[in-house]
Short mmCIF file of C-alpha atoms in Angstrom, two decimals:
data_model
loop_
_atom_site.label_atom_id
_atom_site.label_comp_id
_atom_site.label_asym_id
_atom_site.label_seq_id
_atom_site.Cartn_x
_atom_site.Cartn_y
_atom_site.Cartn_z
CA UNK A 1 159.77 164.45 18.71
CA UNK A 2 157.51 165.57 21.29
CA UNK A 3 157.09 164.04 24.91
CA UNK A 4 154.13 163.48 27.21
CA UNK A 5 155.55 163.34 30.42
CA UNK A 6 153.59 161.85 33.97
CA UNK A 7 154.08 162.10 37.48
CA UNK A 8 152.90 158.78 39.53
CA UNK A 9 152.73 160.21 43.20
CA UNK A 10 154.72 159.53 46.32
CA UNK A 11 153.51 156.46 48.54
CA UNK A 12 154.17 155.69 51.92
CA UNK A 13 157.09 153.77 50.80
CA UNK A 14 158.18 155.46 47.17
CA UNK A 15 158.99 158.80 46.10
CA UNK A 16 157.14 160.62 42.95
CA UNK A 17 158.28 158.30 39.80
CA UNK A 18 158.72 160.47 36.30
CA UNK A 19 157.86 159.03 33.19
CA UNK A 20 158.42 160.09 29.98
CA UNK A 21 156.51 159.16 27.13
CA UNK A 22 157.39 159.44 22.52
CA UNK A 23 155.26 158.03 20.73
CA UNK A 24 155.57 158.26 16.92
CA UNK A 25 154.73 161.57 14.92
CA UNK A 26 152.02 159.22 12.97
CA UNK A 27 150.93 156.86 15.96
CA UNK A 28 148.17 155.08 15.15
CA UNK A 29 146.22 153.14 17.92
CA UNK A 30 147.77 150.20 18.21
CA UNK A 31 151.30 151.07 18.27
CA UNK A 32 153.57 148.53 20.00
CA UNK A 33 154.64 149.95 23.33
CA UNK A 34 158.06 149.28 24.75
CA UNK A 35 159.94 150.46 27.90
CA UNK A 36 163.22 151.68 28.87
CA UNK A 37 164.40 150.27 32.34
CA UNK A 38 167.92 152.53 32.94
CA UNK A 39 170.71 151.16 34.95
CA UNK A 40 172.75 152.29 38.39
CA UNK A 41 173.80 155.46 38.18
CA UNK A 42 172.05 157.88 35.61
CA UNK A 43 168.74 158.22 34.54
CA UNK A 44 166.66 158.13 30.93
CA UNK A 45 167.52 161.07 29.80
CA UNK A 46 170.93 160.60 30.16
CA UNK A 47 170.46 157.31 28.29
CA UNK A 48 167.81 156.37 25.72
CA UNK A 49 166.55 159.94 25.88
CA UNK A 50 170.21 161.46 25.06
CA UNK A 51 170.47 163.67 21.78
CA UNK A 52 173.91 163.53 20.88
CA UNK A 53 173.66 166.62 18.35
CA UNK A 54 171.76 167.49 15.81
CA UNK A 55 170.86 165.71 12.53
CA UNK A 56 169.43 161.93 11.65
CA UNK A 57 172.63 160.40 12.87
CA UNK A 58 172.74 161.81 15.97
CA UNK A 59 168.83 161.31 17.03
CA UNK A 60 168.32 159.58 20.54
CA UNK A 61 167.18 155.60 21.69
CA UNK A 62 163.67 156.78 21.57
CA UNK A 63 163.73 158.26 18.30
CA UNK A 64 164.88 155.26 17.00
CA UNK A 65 162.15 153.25 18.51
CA UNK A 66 159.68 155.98 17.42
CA UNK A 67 161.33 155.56 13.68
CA UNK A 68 160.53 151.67 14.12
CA UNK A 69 156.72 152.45 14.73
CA UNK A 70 157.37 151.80 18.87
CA UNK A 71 155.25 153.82 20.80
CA UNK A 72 158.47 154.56 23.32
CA UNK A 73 158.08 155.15 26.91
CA UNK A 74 161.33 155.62 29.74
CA UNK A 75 160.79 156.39 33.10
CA UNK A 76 163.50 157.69 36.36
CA UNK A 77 163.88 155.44 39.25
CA UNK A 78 163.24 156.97 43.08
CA UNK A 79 166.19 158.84 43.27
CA UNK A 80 166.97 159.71 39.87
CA UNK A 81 167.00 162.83 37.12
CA UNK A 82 163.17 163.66 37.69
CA UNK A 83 162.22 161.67 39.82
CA UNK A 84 161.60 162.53 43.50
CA UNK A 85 164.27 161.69 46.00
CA UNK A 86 164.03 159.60 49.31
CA UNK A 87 164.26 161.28 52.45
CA UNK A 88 167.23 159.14 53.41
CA UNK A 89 169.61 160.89 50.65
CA UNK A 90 169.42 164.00 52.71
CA UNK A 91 171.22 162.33 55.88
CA UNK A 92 174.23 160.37 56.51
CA UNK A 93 174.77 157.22 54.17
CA UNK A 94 175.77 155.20 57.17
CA UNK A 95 172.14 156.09 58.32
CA UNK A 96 170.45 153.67 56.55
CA UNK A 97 170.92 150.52 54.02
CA UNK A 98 171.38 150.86 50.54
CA UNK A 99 168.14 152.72 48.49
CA UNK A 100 166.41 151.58 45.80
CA UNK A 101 167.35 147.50 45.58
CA UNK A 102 165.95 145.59 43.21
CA UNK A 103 162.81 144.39 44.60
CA UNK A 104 161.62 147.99 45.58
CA UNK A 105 162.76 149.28 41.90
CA UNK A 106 160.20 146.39 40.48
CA UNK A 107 157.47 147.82 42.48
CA UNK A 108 158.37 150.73 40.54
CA UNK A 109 158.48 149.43 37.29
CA UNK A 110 155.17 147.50 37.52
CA UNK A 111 153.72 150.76 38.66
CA UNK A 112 155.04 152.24 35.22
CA UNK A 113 153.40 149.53 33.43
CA UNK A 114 150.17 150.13 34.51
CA UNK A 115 150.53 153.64 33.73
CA UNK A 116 151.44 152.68 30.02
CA UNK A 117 148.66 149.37 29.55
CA UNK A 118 146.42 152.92 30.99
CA UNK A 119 147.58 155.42 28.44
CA UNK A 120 148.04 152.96 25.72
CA UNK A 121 144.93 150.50 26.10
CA UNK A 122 147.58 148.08 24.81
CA UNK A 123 147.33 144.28 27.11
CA UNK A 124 151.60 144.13 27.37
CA UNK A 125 154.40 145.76 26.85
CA UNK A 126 158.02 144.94 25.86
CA UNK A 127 160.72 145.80 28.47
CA UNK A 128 164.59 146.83 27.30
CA UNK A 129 166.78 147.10 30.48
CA UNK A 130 170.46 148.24 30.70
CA UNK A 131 172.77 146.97 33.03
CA UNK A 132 171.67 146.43 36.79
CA UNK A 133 168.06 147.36 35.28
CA UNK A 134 167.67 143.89 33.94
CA UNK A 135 167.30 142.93 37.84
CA UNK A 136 164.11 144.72 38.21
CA UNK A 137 163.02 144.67 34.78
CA UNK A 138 163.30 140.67 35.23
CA UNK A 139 161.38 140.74 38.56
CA UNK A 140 158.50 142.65 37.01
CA UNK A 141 158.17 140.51 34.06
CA UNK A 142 158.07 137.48 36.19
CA UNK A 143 155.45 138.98 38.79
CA UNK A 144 153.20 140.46 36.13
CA UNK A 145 153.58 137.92 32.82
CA UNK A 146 150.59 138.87 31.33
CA UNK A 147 151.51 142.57 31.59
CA UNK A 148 154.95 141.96 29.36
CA UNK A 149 155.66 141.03 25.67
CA UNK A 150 159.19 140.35 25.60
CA UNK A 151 162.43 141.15 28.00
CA UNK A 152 165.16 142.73 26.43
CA UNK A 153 168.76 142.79 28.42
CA UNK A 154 171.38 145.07 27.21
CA UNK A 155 174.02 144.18 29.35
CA UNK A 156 172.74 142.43 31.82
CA UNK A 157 174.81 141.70 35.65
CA UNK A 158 175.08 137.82 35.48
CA UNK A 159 175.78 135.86 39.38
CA UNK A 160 179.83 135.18 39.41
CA UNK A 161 181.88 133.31 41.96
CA UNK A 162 184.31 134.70 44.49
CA UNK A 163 183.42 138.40 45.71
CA UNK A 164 182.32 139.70 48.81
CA UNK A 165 179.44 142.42 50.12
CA UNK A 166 180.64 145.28 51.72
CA UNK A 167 179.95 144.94 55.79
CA UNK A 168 177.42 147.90 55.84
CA UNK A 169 176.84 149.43 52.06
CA UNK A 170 175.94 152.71 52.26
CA UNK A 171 172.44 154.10 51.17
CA UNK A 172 173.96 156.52 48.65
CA UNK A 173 176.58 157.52 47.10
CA UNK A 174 178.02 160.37 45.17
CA UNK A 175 179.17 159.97 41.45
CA UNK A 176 181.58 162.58 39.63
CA UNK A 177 181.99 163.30 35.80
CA UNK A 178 185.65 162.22 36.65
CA UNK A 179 184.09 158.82 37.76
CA UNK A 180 182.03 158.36 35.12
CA UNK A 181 184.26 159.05 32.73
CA UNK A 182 187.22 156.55 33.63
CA UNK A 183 184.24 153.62 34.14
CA UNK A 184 182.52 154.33 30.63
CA UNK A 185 186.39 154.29 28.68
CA UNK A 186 187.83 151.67 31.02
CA UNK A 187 186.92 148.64 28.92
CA UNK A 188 188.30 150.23 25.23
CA UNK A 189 191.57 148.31 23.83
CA UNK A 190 194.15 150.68 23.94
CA UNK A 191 195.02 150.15 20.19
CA UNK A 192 191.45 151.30 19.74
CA UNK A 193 190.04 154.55 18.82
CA UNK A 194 187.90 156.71 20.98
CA UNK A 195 184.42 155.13 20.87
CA UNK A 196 182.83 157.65 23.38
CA UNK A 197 180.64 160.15 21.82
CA UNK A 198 179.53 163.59 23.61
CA UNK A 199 180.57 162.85 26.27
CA UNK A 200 181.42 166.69 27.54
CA UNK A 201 177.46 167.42 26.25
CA UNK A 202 176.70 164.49 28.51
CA UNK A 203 178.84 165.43 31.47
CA UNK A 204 176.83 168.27 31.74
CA UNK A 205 173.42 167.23 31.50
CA UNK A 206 174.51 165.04 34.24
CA UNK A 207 175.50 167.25 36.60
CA UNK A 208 171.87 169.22 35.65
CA UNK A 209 169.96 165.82 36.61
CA UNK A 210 170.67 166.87 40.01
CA UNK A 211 169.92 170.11 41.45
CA UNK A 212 172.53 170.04 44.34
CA UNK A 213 175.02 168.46 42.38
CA UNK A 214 176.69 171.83 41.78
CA UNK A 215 176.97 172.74 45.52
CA UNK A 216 179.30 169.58 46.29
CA UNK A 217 183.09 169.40 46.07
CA UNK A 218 183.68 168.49 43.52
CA UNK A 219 180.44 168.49 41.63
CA UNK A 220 178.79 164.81 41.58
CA UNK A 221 175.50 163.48 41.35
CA UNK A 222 173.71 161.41 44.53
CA UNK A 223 172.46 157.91 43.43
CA UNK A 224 170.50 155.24 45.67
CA UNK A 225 173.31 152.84 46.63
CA UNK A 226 170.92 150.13 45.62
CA UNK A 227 172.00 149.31 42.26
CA UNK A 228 175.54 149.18 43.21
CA UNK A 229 174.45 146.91 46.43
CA UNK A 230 172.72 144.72 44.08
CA UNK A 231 175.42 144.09 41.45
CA UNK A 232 178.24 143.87 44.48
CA UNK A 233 176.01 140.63 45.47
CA UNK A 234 176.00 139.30 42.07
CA UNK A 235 179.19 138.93 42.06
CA UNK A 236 179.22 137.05 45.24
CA UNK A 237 177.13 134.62 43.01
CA UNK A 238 173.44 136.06 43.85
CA UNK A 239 171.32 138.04 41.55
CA UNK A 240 167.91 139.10 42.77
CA UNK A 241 165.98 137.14 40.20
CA UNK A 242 165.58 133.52 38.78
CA UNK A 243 166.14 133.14 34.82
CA UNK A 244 164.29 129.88 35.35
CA UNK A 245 160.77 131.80 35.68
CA UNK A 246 160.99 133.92 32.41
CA UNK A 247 157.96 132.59 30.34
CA UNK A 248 158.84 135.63 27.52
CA UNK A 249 161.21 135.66 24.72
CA UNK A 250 164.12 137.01 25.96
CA UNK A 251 167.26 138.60 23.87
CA UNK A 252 170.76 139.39 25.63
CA UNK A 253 172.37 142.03 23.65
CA UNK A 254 176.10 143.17 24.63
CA UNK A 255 179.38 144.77 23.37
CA UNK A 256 182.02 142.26 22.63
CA UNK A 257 184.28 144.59 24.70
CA UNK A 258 181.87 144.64 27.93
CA UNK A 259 184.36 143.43 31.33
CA UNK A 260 180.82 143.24 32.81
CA UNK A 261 178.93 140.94 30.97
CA UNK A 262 181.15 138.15 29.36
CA UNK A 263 180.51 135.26 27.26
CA UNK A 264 180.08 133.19 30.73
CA UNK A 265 177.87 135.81 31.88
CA UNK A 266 175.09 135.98 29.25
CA UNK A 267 175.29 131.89 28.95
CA UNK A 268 174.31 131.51 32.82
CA UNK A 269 171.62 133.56 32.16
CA UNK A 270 170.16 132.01 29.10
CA UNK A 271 170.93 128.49 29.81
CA UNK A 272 168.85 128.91 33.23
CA UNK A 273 165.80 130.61 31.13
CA UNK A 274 164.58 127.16 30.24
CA UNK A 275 161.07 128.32 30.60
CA UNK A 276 161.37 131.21 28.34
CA UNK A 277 159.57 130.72 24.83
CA UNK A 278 162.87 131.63 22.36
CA UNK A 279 166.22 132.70 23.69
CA UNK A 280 168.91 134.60 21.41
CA UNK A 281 172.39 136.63 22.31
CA UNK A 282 173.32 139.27 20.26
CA UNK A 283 177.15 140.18 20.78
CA UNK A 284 178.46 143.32 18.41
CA UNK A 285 181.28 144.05 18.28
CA UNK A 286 183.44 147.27 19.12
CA UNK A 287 180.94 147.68 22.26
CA UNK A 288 181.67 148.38 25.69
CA UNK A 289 178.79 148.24 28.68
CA UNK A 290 178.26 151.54 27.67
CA UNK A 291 177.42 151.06 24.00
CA UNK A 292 174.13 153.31 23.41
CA UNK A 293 176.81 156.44 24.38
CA UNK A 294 179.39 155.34 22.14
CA UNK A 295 179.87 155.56 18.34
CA UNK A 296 178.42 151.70 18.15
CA UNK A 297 175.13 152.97 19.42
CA UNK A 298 173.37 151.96 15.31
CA UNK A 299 174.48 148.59 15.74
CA UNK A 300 172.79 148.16 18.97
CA UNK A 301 170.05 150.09 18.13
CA UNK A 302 169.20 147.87 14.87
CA UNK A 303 169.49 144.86 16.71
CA UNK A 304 167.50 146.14 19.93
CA UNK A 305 164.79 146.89 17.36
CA UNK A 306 165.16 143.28 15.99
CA UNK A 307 164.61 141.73 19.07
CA UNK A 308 161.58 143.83 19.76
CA UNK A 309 159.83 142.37 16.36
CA UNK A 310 161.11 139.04 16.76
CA UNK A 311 163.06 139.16 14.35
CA UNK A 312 166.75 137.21 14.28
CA UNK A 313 169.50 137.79 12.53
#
């Protein structure tokens, strides 16, 4: 399909945000617009923009959407793929606190939803968020209501009990292939069959999100340490937003196999979004946290796309 692609400028306090933009081949005016919010350490292309190969099968998140008449829209937070780095990623991590928390990535998102009501002339837009991007996509919704349709979670970090923040998190952090490998395959049963897919295709598209990635021994990517900061504290039992003021339907979606969203997890969050119009949890199974890589990625697609028409199972 073809992308637009946009470039909100640099502020005093942001770098230059890129946005990427599908709509269907036959979009109509009209067209139901829905954003991608990524998670903590890769950006959209490496997620719902991800091809894994070529034929119907192997078509990416967007596509999908697009096939579902969504006019589909994914953006890069500070710090990520396209988007334009802080100044504070090219000194010392010990220099400053941890980039890109939660609160500054909302800023961020709003500013993406203006872009799209812009664009689109459409009055809201529905929000799908993976992972840590639930935080921000949650804090947007709640500071901008009327700008929002519905709140999709895939995955979302939930507050636990018992851990502890690091004395001085850093404000970034490096993030090898290596790394990313052993997280994304960490939570398969070992009676189970592979259920990552691409994943060498991936590794290196990942590597080409960052231009100095190549220079660094070994080869990693440098991510704002915000995301990371931000799910630490959730596990201390603090998240950065309160389910209690979502006032949209709201849909957890999650891989039976996820170590990082649990059956406890997606029930604190849904049993504290009393204000929220209709609440539903999707759980499929054979799914890790990193389900829209892995060969379960039609199952969650099918009921992402559910969620977004209102439609339950």
């Amino acid at each position: 399909m073809t992308q637009q692609t946009f470039r909100l400028p640099a502020t005093v306090d942001c770098p230059s945000l890129f946005v990427r933009r599908q709509p269907p081949s036959n979009a109509l005016a009209g067209r139901p617009a829905v954003l991608y919010v990524h998670g903590a350490t890769f950006p959209s292309a490496l997620s719902v923009g991800f091809d894994f190969g070529n034929g119907p099968l192997s078509r990416s998140w967007l596509d999908d959407w697009n096939a579902r008449g969504f006019d589909a829209w994914a953006f890069d937070f500070a710090g990520f793929g396209e988007s334009g780095r802080y100044a504070a990623m090219a000194e010392p991590a010990d220099c400053h606190p941890p980039l890109c928390r939660a609160p500054d990535a909302a800023r961020q998102v709003r500013s993406v939803l203006e872009l799209i009501l812009r664009e689109t002339g459409q009055t809201r837009v529905s929000l799908v968020a993976h992972s840590w991007g639930g935080a921000p996509a949650a804090l947007a919704a709640i500071a901008a209501p009327d700008a929002v349709d519905r709140l999709v979670l895939f995955a979302p970090i939930a507050p636990r009990a018992g851990g502890t923040m690091p004395v001085a998190p850093p404000a970034w952090a490096d993030v090898t292939n290596d790394a990313q490998h052993k997280r994304f395959v960490e939570d398969v049963p070992k009676d189970q069959m592979p259920m990552l897919e691409g994943f060498d295709r991936w590794a290196q598209a990942y590597l080409a999100c960052d231009p100095d990635a190549a220079g660094r021994a070994p080869p990693a990517v440098r991510v704002p340490y915000g995301p990371a900061a931000d799910n630490i504290e959730a596990k201390a039992g603090r998240i950065a937003w309160d389910p209690a003021k979502i006032t949209h339907p709201l849909t957890i979606v999650r891989g039976a196999w996820d170590s990082l969203c649990l059956d406890s997890d997606a029930a604190t969050l849904l049993d504290a979004a009393t204000a929220a119009p209709s609440r539903h949890e999707r759980k499929l199974d054979a799914g890790t946290h990193l389900m829209h890589l892995e060969t379960g990625r039609h199952a969650l697609s099918e009921a992402v796309g559910q969620a977004l028409k209102g439609e339950t199972p």
